[in-house]
Coordinates of C-alpha atoms in Angstrom, one line a residue:
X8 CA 76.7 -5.8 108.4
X9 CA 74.8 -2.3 107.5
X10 CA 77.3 -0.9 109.8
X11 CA 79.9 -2.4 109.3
X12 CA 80.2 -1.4 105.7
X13 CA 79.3 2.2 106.3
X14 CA 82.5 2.3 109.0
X15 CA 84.4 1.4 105.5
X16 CA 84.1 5.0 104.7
X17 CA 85.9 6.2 108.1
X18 CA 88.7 3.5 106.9
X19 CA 89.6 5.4 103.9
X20 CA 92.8 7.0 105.1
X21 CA 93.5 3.3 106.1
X22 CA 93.5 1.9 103.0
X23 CA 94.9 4.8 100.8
X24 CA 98.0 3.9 103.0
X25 CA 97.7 0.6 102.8
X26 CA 97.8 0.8 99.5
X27 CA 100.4 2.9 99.2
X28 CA 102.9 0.9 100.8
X29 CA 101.9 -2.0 98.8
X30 CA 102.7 -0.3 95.7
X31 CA 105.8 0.6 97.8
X32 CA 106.5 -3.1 99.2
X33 CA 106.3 -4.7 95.9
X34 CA 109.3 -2.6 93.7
X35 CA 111.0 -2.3 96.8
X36 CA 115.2 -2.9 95.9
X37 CA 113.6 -3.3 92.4
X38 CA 116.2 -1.1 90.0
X39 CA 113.1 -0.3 87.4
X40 CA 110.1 0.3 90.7
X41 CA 107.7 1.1 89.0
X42 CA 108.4 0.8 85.1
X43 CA 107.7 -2.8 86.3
X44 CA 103.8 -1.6 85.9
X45 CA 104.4 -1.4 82.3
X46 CA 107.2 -3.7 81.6
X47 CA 104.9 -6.4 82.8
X48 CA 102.2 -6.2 80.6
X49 CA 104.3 -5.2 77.6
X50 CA 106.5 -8.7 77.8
X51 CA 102.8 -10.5 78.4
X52 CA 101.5 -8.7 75.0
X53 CA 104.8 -9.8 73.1
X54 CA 104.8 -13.2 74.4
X55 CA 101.0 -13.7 73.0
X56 CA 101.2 -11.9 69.7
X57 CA 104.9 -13.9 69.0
X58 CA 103.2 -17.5 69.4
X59 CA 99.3 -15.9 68.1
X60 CA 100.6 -13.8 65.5
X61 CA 103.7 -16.3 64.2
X62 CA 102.9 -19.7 65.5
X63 CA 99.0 -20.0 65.8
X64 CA 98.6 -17.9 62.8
X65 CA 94.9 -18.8 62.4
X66 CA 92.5 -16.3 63.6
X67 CA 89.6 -14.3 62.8
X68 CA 90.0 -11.0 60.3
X69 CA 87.9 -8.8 62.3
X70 CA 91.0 -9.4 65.3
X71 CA 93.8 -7.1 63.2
X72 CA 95.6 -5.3 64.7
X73 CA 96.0 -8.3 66.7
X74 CA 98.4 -6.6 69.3
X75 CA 95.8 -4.0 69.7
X76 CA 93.3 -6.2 70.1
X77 CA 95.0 -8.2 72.5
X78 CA 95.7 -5.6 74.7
X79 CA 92.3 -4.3 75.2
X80 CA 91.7 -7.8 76.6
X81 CA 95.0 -8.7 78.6
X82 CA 95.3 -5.6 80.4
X83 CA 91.8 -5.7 82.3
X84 CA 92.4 -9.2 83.1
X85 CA 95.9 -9.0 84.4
X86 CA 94.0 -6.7 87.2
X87 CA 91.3 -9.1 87.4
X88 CA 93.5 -11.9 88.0
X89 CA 95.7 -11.0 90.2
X90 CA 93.7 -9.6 92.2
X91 CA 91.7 -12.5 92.9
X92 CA 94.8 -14.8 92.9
X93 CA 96.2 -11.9 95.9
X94 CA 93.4 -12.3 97.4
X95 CA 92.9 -15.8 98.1
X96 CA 96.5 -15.4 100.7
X97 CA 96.0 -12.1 101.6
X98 CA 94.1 -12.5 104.9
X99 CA 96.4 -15.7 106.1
X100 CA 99.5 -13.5 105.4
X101 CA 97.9 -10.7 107.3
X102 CA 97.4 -12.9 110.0
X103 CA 99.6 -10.5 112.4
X104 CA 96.9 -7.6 111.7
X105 CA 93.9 -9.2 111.8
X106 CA 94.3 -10.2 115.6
X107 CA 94.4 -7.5 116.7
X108 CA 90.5 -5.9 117.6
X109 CA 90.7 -2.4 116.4
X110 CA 91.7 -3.6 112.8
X111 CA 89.3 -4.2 109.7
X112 CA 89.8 -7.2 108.5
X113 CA 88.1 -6.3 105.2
X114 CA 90.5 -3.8 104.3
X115 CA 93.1 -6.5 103.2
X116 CA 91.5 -7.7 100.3
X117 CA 90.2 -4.1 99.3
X118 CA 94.0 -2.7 98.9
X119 CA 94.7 -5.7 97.1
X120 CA 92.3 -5.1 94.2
X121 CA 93.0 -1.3 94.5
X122 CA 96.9 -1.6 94.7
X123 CA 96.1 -3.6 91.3
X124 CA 93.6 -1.2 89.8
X125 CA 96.8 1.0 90.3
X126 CA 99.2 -1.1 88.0
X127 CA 96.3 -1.2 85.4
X128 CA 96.0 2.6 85.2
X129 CA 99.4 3.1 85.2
X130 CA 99.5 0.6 82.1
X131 CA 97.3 2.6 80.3
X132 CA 99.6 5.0 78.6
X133 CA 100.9 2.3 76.7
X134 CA 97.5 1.0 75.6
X135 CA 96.8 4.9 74.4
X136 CA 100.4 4.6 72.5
X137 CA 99.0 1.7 71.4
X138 CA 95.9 3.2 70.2
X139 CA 97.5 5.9 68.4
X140 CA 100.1 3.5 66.7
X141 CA 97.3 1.4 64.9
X142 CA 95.0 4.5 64.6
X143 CA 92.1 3.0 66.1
X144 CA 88.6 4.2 64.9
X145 CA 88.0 5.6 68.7
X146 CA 84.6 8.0 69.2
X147 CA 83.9 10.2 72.1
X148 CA 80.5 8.7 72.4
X149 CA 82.6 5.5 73.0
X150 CA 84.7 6.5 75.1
X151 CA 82.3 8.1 77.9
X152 CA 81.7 4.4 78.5
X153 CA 85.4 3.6 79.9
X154 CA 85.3 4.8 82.9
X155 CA 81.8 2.9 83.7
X156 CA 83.7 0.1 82.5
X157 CA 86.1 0.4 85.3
X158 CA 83.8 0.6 87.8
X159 CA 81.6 -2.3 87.0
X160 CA 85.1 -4.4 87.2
X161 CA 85.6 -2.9 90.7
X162 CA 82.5 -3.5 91.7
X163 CA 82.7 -7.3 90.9
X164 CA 86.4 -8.1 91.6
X165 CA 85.9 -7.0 95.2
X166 CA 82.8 -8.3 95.6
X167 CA 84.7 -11.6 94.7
X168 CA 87.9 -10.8 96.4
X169 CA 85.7 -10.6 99.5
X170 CA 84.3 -14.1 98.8
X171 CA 88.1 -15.6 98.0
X172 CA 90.1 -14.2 100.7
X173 CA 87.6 -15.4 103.1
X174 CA 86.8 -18.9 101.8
X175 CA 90.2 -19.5 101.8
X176 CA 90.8 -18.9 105.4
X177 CA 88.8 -22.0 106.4
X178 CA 89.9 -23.9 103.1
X179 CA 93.2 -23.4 102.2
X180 CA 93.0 -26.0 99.4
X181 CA 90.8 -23.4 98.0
X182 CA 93.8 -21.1 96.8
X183 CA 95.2 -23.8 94.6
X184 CA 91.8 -24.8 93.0
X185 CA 92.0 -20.9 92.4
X186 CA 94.6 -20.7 90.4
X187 CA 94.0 -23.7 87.9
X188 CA 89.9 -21.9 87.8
X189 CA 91.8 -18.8 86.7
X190 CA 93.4 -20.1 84.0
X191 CA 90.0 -22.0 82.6
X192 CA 88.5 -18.6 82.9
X193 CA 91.1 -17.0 81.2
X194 CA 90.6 -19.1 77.9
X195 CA 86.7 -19.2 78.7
X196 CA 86.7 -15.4 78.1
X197 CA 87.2 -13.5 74.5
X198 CA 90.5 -12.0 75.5
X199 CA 92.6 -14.0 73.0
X200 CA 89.5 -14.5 70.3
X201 CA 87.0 -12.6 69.4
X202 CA 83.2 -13.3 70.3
X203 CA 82.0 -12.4 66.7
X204 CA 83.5 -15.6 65.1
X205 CA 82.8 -18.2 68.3
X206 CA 79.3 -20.7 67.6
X207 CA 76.4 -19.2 68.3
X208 CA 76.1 -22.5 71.3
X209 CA 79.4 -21.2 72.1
X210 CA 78.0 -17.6 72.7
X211 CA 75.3 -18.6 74.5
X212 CA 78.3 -20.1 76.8
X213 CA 80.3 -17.1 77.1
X214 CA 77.3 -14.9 77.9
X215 CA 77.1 -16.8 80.8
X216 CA 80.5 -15.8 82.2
X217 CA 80.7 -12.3 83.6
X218 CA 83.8 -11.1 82.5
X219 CA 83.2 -12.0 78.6
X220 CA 80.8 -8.6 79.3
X221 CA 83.9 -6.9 80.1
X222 CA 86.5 -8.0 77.7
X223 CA 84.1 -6.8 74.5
X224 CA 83.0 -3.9 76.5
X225 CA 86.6 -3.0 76.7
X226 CA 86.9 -4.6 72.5
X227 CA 84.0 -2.4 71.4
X228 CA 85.1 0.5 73.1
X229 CA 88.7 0.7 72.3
X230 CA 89.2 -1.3 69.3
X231 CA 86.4 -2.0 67.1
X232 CA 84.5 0.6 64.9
X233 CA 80.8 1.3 65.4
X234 CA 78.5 2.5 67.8
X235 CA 79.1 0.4 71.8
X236 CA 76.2 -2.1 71.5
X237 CA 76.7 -4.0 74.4
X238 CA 76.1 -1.2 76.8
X239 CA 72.7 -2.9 78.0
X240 CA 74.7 -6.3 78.7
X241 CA 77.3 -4.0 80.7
X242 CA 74.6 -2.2 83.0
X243 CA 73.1 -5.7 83.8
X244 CA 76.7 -6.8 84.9
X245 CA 77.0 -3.6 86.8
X246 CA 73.8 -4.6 88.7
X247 CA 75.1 -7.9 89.4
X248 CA 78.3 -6.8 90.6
X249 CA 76.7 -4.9 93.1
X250 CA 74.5 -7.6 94.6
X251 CA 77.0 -9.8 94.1
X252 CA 79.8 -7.2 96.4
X253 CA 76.4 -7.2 99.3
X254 CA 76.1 -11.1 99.4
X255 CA 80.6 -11.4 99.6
X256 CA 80.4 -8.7 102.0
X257 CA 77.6 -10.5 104.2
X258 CA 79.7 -13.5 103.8
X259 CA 82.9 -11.8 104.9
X260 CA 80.9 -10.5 108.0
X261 CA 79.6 -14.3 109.0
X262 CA 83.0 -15.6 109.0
X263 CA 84.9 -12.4 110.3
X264 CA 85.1 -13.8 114.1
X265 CA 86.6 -17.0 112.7
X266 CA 89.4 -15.3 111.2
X267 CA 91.9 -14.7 114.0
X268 CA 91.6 -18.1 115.2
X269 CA 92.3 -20.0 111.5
X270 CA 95.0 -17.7 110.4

C-alpha cells in the first residue's frame, strides 16, 4: 500500500492532464464553457434564497444577509457532493482504462474531486463579490484559516471518494443509496440554518457529522463577526481526514485486483 501511494507522486503529470481534460470534456460544445462554473452556483444560490428568503420566511436573525450566508455553505458542498456522487461511477465508466496494467486505477477518483475543487475555486470570485456587496466583517486573522479549510475538505472528500468509487464497483446498488444519503446529509449539515439557533440535543447531533465542522468553519470565517472559534474542532477533523484518506486508500488497494474483472 506504502508504495503504492508514494508512486502517486510520479502520477502527478497524469492526473494534472486528467484533469484537465475533464474540465475540457465537461463544457465541451457548451456556448458559455466555463461561465458554467459560476452560472451553476449562482442559479443554485437564487433558487434557495427565492423559496428561504420569500416562501420559508422564518429563520434565525443571526443568518442576514441570508444570500451571503448561504453561499458560504452551498459552495463548499456543491464540491463535496459532486464529487462523491462522480465518484461512485467513475471507476465503472473508466472501465476501458483500468484494464489495462500500467494504469492507476486510483487516479480516477483523485481527478474527480480535483476537477471539482476546480469549479469551486473558480466560483469564488463571486462569493468575494458577494462579500464585498454585504460588506462582511472579514479579519485577516480569519482569513489565514481559508486555505486550511480547503485542505481539510480535500483531505476527507478523497479519502471518501476512495471509499465510494470502490465500493461501488462490487455493489452497484450502492451509487443509488448514494445519492438519496447525499441529500440527508445535505439537510443534516448547517448549510441552510445556522448551528447557533439548532437544540443543544440537536448540536450534539450535528457535531457528530463531519462536514457540520466545515460548513461553520467556512460561516465563521467568511460571514460571521468575531474571532474563528472553532479552529480546535477543524484541526480534529483535519486529523480525521487524514486517517480516514489511509484506511480508503488501504481499502482501494484490497479491492484494486477485483476491479478489471467487475467493471
Amino acid at each position: 500500500m506504502l508504495k503504492n501511494l508514494t508512486n502517486l507522486l510520479k502520477y502527478r503529470q497524469l492526473i494534472q492532464s486528467l484533469v484537465a481534460r475533464e474540465l475540457k470534456a465537461r463544457y465541451r460544445a457548451s456556448v458559455l464553457g466555463f461561465f458554467w462554473s459560476f452560472i451553476n452556483p449562482l442559479l443554485l444560490l437564487l433558487i434557495y434564497t427565492f423559496v428561504f428568503s420569500y416562501v420559508l420566511v422564518s429563520r434565525q436573525p443571526d443568518m442576514n444577509p441570508y444570500p451571503l450566508f448561504l453561499f458560504c455553505g452551498i459552495l463548499p458542498w456543491t464540491w463535496f457532493s459532486s464529487s462523491l456522487l462522480e465518484s461512485s461511477n467513475v471507476l465503472i465508466a473508466g472501465g476501458n482504462l483500468i484494464k489495462k496494467v500500467m494504469f492507476p486505477a486510483e487516479v480516477l477518483p483523485i481527478v474527480t474531486v480535483l476537477a471539482n475543487m476546480v469549479h469551486f475555486l473558480l466560483a469564488l470570485p463571486i462569493l468575494v463579490v458577494f462579500l464585498i456587496c454585504y460588506q462582511a466583517p472579514l479579519q485577516w486573522s480569519e482569513v489565514v484559516w481559508f486555505p486550511v479549510v480547503v485542505l481539510v475538505q480535500l483531505i476527507l472528500t478523497l479519502g471518501l471518494a476512495l471509499i465510494v468509487s470502490a465500493l461501488t464497483v462490487h455493489f452497484r446498488d450502492f451509487k443509488d443509496v448514494l445519492s438519496n444519503l447525499m441529500t440527508f446529509w445535505f439537510f443534516a449539515t448547517p448549510i441552510i440554518y445556522s448551528m447557533n439557533g439548532a437544540p443543544p440535543i440537536m448540536k450534539t447531533v450535528l457535531n457528530l457529522n463531519p462536514f457540520t465542522h466545515l460548513a461553520v468553519s467556512y460561516q465563521e470565517i467568511l460571514f460571521f463577526p468575531g474571532d474563528f472559534g472553532h479552529w480546535k474542532w477543524l484541526l480534529a477533523l483535519g486529523a480525521a481526514s487524514v486517517l480516514l484518506f489511509f484506511v480508503g486508500y488501504f481499502m482501494f488497494d484490497r479491492l484494486r485486483d477485483s476491479f478489471a474483472e467487475e467493471v
